[in-house]
Amino acid sequence: MKVEPEALLGVVDLSDKAQLQLPDVFRYWQMHIATRNDTLKDFIDYLISLRGSSRGSWSRISVPALSENGRAYNSLMHEATIMSIVANLGSIVDYFDEGQGRMVGARDMVVPGRCTVIDVSREPQGRFQSLIIRHLLLEVLRYQKERRERGEKLCPVIFAIDEAHIIYSSRYKDLISKEISMVAKTGRSLKCGLILASQLVSDLPSDILRLAGSKVVFRVGQRESEALGFGRYANILENLKPGFCLFQDSIKIRGRVFTKVPRAPCKVISG
């Protein structure tokens, strides 16, 4: 089961202590127990099997764990904590264990001329949106690093995230904000670029806005203008006509210009 252990924290509601224990327990299971075709249901069954003969709600069970730096150890967990994890994971098992689904990896997406569109808008709470985006970012970055280490030519990649304010306003934003910042800071060395599109720029982290090499701003209100550092142009930005924008490029133009963006050609295909 190819899921980053820490990513599970974004789709479960657990106590602080359980959140510290779950990733390492899951990592140990992934590395030392799970087989190639094992699913989340198999991990749940594994947790249940750890209860052994313990039946008290406060029984402490020694559970094998593996830290992020590869250190194996035993984590003492209350039986009640284990069963809370089991209940949480059980509520999302159908999402992960889709038998008819096909795993899409970086090798499928990082192909010259290919555009991969992933719609995560059907899950309004943001849990799986963040997990999916986080997984894909890490998967592609890892793939690019491996190609570079083998001396292979890297295929340029652009990550484009629409409605980015939804991610950052979600209660699960901590699951992915670090990865997005990492792409913004170091992605260039792996030929990875990042585009964030949002109607509510003020919801985006200030460090992301500072790192943006280019900004394209269409008609926005006073609050959004100030969040972008364009407070002095607020009156102009509030009254821009459709298609017109303020463009700032700190790499080549090193300044700001107002320009018109031509509409992309649209075609309705029926059939």
Coordinates of C-alpha atoms in Angstrom, one line a residue:
M1 CA 0.0 0.0 0.0
K2 CA 1.8 3.1 -1.3
V3 CA 0.8 5.8 1.2
E4 CA 3.1 8.0 3.1
P5 CA 2.7 7.1 6.8
E6 CA 2.4 10.8 7.9
A7 CA -0.3 11.3 5.3
L8 CA -2.7 9.1 7.2
L9 CA -2.9 11.8 9.9
G10 CA -4.8 14.0 7.5
V11 CA -7.7 11.6 7.2
V12 CA -8.2 10.5 10.8
D13 CA -9.3 12.2 14.0
L14 CA -7.1 11.0 16.8
S15 CA -5.7 12.1 20.1
D16 CA -2.3 13.9 20.1
K17 CA -0.5 10.8 21.4
A18 CA -2.1 8.5 18.8
Q19 CA -1.1 10.9 16.1
L20 CA 2.5 10.5 17.2
Q21 CA 2.3 6.7 17.2
L22 CA 0.3 5.9 14.1
P23 CA 2.9 6.9 11.4
D24 CA 5.7 4.8 12.9
V25 CA 3.5 1.8 13.5
F26 CA 2.2 2.0 10.0
R27 CA 5.7 2.4 8.6
Y28 CA 6.9 -0.7 10.4
W29 CA 3.9 -2.7 8.9
Q30 CA 4.7 -1.3 5.5
M31 CA 8.4 -2.2 5.5
H32 CA 8.4 -5.5 7.4
I33 CA 5.0 -7.2 7.3
A34 CA 2.9 -6.0 4.4
T35 CA 3.0 -7.8 1.0
R36 CA 2.8 -6.1 -2.4
N37 CA -1.0 -6.5 -2.6
D38 CA -1.9 -5.7 1.0
T39 CA -4.5 -3.0 1.6
L40 CA -5.6 -0.7 4.4
K41 CA -8.0 -3.5 5.5
D42 CA -4.9 -5.7 6.1
F43 CA -3.3 -3.1 8.3
I44 CA -6.5 -2.8 10.3
D45 CA -6.6 -6.6 10.7
Y46 CA -3.0 -6.4 11.9
L47 CA -3.8 -3.8 14.5
I48 CA -6.7 -5.9 15.8
S49 CA -4.4 -8.9 16.0
L50 CA -2.1 -7.0 18.4
R51 CA -4.7 -7.0 21.1
G52 CA -3.8 -10.6 21.9
S53 CA -5.3 -11.7 25.1
S54 CA -5.7 -8.2 26.5
R55 CA -9.2 -7.2 27.3
G56 CA -9.0 -4.2 29.7
S57 CA -9.6 -0.8 28.2
W58 CA -6.4 0.4 29.8
S59 CA -4.2 -2.5 28.8
R60 CA -0.8 -1.4 27.4
I61 CA 0.4 -3.3 24.4
S62 CA 4.0 -3.2 23.0
V63 CA 3.7 -2.5 19.2
P64 CA 6.6 -2.7 16.7
A65 CA 7.3 0.7 15.2
L66 CA 9.8 2.3 12.7
S67 CA 10.8 5.9 12.9
E68 CA 11.3 8.1 9.9
N69 CA 15.1 7.8 10.1
G70 CA 14.9 4.0 10.2
R71 CA 15.1 3.3 13.9
A72 CA 13.1 0.2 15.0
Y73 CA 11.6 0.3 18.5
N74 CA 8.5 -0.8 20.4
S75 CA 5.8 1.7 21.1
L76 CA 3.6 1.2 24.1
M77 CA 0.0 1.8 23.1
H78 CA -3.2 1.5 25.1
E79 CA -5.7 -1.0 23.7
A80 CA -8.3 1.8 23.6
T81 CA -5.9 3.9 21.4
I82 CA -5.4 1.0 19.0
M83 CA -9.2 0.5 18.7
S84 CA -9.7 4.2 18.2
I85 CA -7.2 4.0 15.2
V86 CA -9.0 0.9 13.9
A87 CA -12.4 2.7 14.1
N88 CA -11.0 5.8 12.3
L89 CA -9.3 3.8 9.5
G90 CA -12.3 1.6 9.1
S91 CA -14.4 4.6 8.2
I92 CA -12.2 5.3 5.2
V93 CA -11.2 1.8 4.1
D94 CA -13.5 1.8 1.1
Y95 CA -11.8 4.9 -0.3
F96 CA -8.3 3.3 -0.2
D97 CA -9.2 -0.3 -1.1
E98 CA -11.0 0.3 -4.4
G99 CA -10.5 -3.0 -6.1
Q100 CA -11.3 -1.6 -9.6
G101 CA -8.9 1.3 -9.4
R102 CA -5.5 1.6 -11.0
M103 CA -2.6 3.2 -9.3
V104 CA -1.3 6.2 -11.1
G105 CA 2.4 6.9 -10.5
A106 CA 5.0 9.5 -11.5
R107 CA 6.1 7.3 -14.4
D108 CA 2.6 7.7 -15.9
M109 CA 2.5 11.4 -15.4
V110 CA 6.1 12.7 -16.1
V111 CA 6.0 12.3 -19.9
P112 CA 6.9 15.0 -22.3
G113 CA 3.8 16.7 -23.7
R114 CA 1.5 15.0 -21.3
C115 CA -1.1 16.8 -19.1
T116 CA -2.6 14.9 -16.2
V117 CA -5.7 16.3 -14.7
I118 CA -6.9 15.0 -11.3
D119 CA -10.3 16.2 -10.0
V120 CA -10.5 16.1 -6.2
S121 CA -13.4 18.5 -5.9
R122 CA -16.0 15.8 -5.1
E123 CA -14.7 15.5 -1.5
P124 CA -15.7 18.8 0.1
Q125 CA -14.1 18.4 3.5
G126 CA -10.6 18.5 2.1
R127 CA -9.3 15.4 3.7
F128 CA -8.5 13.4 0.6
Q129 CA -7.8 16.4 -1.5
S130 CA -4.8 17.2 0.6
L131 CA -3.7 13.6 0.9
I132 CA -3.9 13.0 -2.9
I133 CA -2.0 16.2 -3.8
R134 CA 0.6 15.5 -1.1
H135 CA 1.2 12.0 -2.4
L136 CA 1.5 13.1 -6.0
L137 CA 3.9 15.9 -5.2
L138 CA 6.2 13.6 -3.2
E139 CA 5.9 10.8 -5.8
V140 CA 7.0 13.1 -8.6
L141 CA 9.8 14.7 -6.7
R142 CA 11.1 11.3 -5.7
Y143 CA 11.0 10.2 -9.3
Q144 CA 12.8 13.3 -10.5
K145 CA 15.6 12.8 -7.9
E146 CA 16.1 9.2 -8.9
R147 CA 16.4 10.1 -12.5
R148 CA 18.9 12.8 -11.7
E149 CA 21.0 10.4 -9.6
R150 CA 21.1 8.0 -12.6
G151 CA 22.3 10.8 -14.8
E152 CA 19.1 10.8 -16.9
K153 CA 17.7 13.9 -18.5
L154 CA 14.9 15.4 -16.5
C155 CA 11.5 16.1 -18.0
P156 CA 10.2 19.5 -16.9
V157 CA 7.1 19.3 -14.7
I158 CA 4.6 22.0 -13.8
F159 CA 2.3 21.4 -10.8
A160 CA -0.9 23.5 -11.3
I161 CA -3.3 23.6 -8.3
D162 CA -6.6 25.4 -9.0
E163 CA -8.7 26.9 -6.1
A164 CA -5.6 26.7 -3.9
H165 CA -7.4 28.7 -1.1
I166 CA -9.6 25.7 -0.5
I167 CA -6.5 23.7 0.6
Y168 CA -5.1 26.3 2.9
S169 CA -8.5 27.1 4.5
S170 CA -9.1 23.4 5.2
R171 CA -8.5 22.0 8.7
Y172 CA -6.2 19.5 6.9
K173 CA -3.9 22.2 5.5
D174 CA -0.9 21.1 7.6
L175 CA -0.9 17.9 5.7
I176 CA 0.3 19.5 2.5
S177 CA 1.5 23.0 3.2
K178 CA 5.1 21.9 3.9
E179 CA 5.2 20.0 0.6
I180 CA 3.9 22.9 -1.5
S181 CA 6.5 25.2 0.1
M182 CA 9.2 22.6 -0.6
V183 CA 8.3 22.6 -4.3
A184 CA 8.3 26.4 -4.4
K185 CA 11.7 26.6 -2.7
T186 CA 13.6 23.7 -4.2
G187 CA 11.6 22.4 -7.2
R188 CA 13.6 24.3 -9.7
S189 CA 16.6 22.1 -9.1
L190 CA 14.5 19.1 -10.2
K191 CA 12.9 21.1 -13.1
C192 CA 9.6 21.3 -11.2
G193 CA 7.5 24.4 -11.3
L194 CA 4.4 25.4 -9.3
I195 CA 1.3 27.4 -10.2
L196 CA -1.3 28.2 -7.6
A197 CA -4.6 29.7 -8.8
S198 CA -6.9 31.2 -6.2
Q199 CA -9.8 33.6 -5.9
L200 CA -8.9 34.3 -2.2
V201 CA -5.2 35.1 -2.2
S202 CA -5.4 36.3 1.3
D203 CA -5.9 32.7 2.4
L204 CA -2.5 31.7 1.0
P205 CA 0.5 31.6 3.3
S206 CA 2.8 34.7 3.2
D207 CA 5.9 32.6 2.5
I208 CA 4.3 31.2 -0.7
L209 CA 3.4 34.7 -1.8
R210 CA 7.0 35.9 -1.1
L211 CA 8.5 32.9 -3.1
A212 CA 6.3 33.5 -6.2
G213 CA 8.5 34.5 -9.1
S214 CA 5.6 35.7 -11.1
K215 CA 2.1 37.0 -10.2
V216 CA -0.8 37.4 -12.5
V217 CA -3.6 39.3 -10.9
F218 CA -7.1 39.8 -12.5
R219 CA -9.8 41.8 -10.9
V220 CA -9.7 41.6 -7.1
G221 CA -10.8 43.6 -4.1
Q222 CA -8.9 45.7 -1.6
R223 CA -8.1 42.8 0.7
E224 CA -6.6 40.6 -2.0
S225 CA -4.6 43.5 -3.4
E226 CA -3.0 44.2 -0.1
A227 CA -2.3 40.5 0.5
L228 CA -0.4 40.5 -2.7
G229 CA 1.5 43.6 -1.9
F230 CA -0.3 45.7 -4.5
G231 CA -2.3 47.9 -2.1
R232 CA -1.2 51.0 -4.1
Y233 CA -2.9 49.6 -7.2
A234 CA -6.1 48.5 -5.4
N235 CA -8.4 51.0 -7.1
I236 CA -7.1 49.9 -10.5
L237 CA -7.3 46.2 -9.7
E238 CA -10.9 46.5 -8.5
N239 CA -12.0 48.0 -11.8
L240 CA -10.1 45.8 -14.3
K241 CA -12.1 44.7 -17.3
P242 CA -12.4 41.0 -18.1
G243 CA -9.2 39.6 -19.6
F244 CA -7.0 42.4 -18.2
C245 CA -4.5 41.8 -15.4
L246 CA -1.5 43.1 -13.6
F247 CA 1.6 41.0 -14.3
Q248 CA 4.7 40.9 -12.1
D249 CA 7.8 39.0 -13.0
S250 CA 10.8 39.2 -10.6
I251 CA 13.0 37.1 -12.8
K252 CA 13.1 38.6 -16.3
I253 CA 11.0 41.7 -16.5
R254 CA 11.7 42.6 -12.8
G255 CA 8.7 44.9 -12.7
R256 CA 5.0 45.2 -13.1
V257 CA 2.9 45.7 -16.2
F258 CA -0.8 45.8 -17.0
T259 CA -1.7 43.7 -19.9
K260 CA -4.5 41.8 -21.6
V261 CA -4.6 38.0 -21.6
P262 CA -6.2 36.5 -24.8
R263 CA -8.9 34.0 -24.1
A264 CA -8.0 30.4 -24.7
P265 CA -9.8 28.8 -27.7
C266 CA -12.7 26.8 -26.6
K267 CA -14.5 23.9 -28.4
V268 CA -17.5 21.9 -27.3
I269 CA -17.2 18.3 -28.4
S270 CA -20.5 16.4 -28.6
G271 CA -21.0 12.8 -29.2

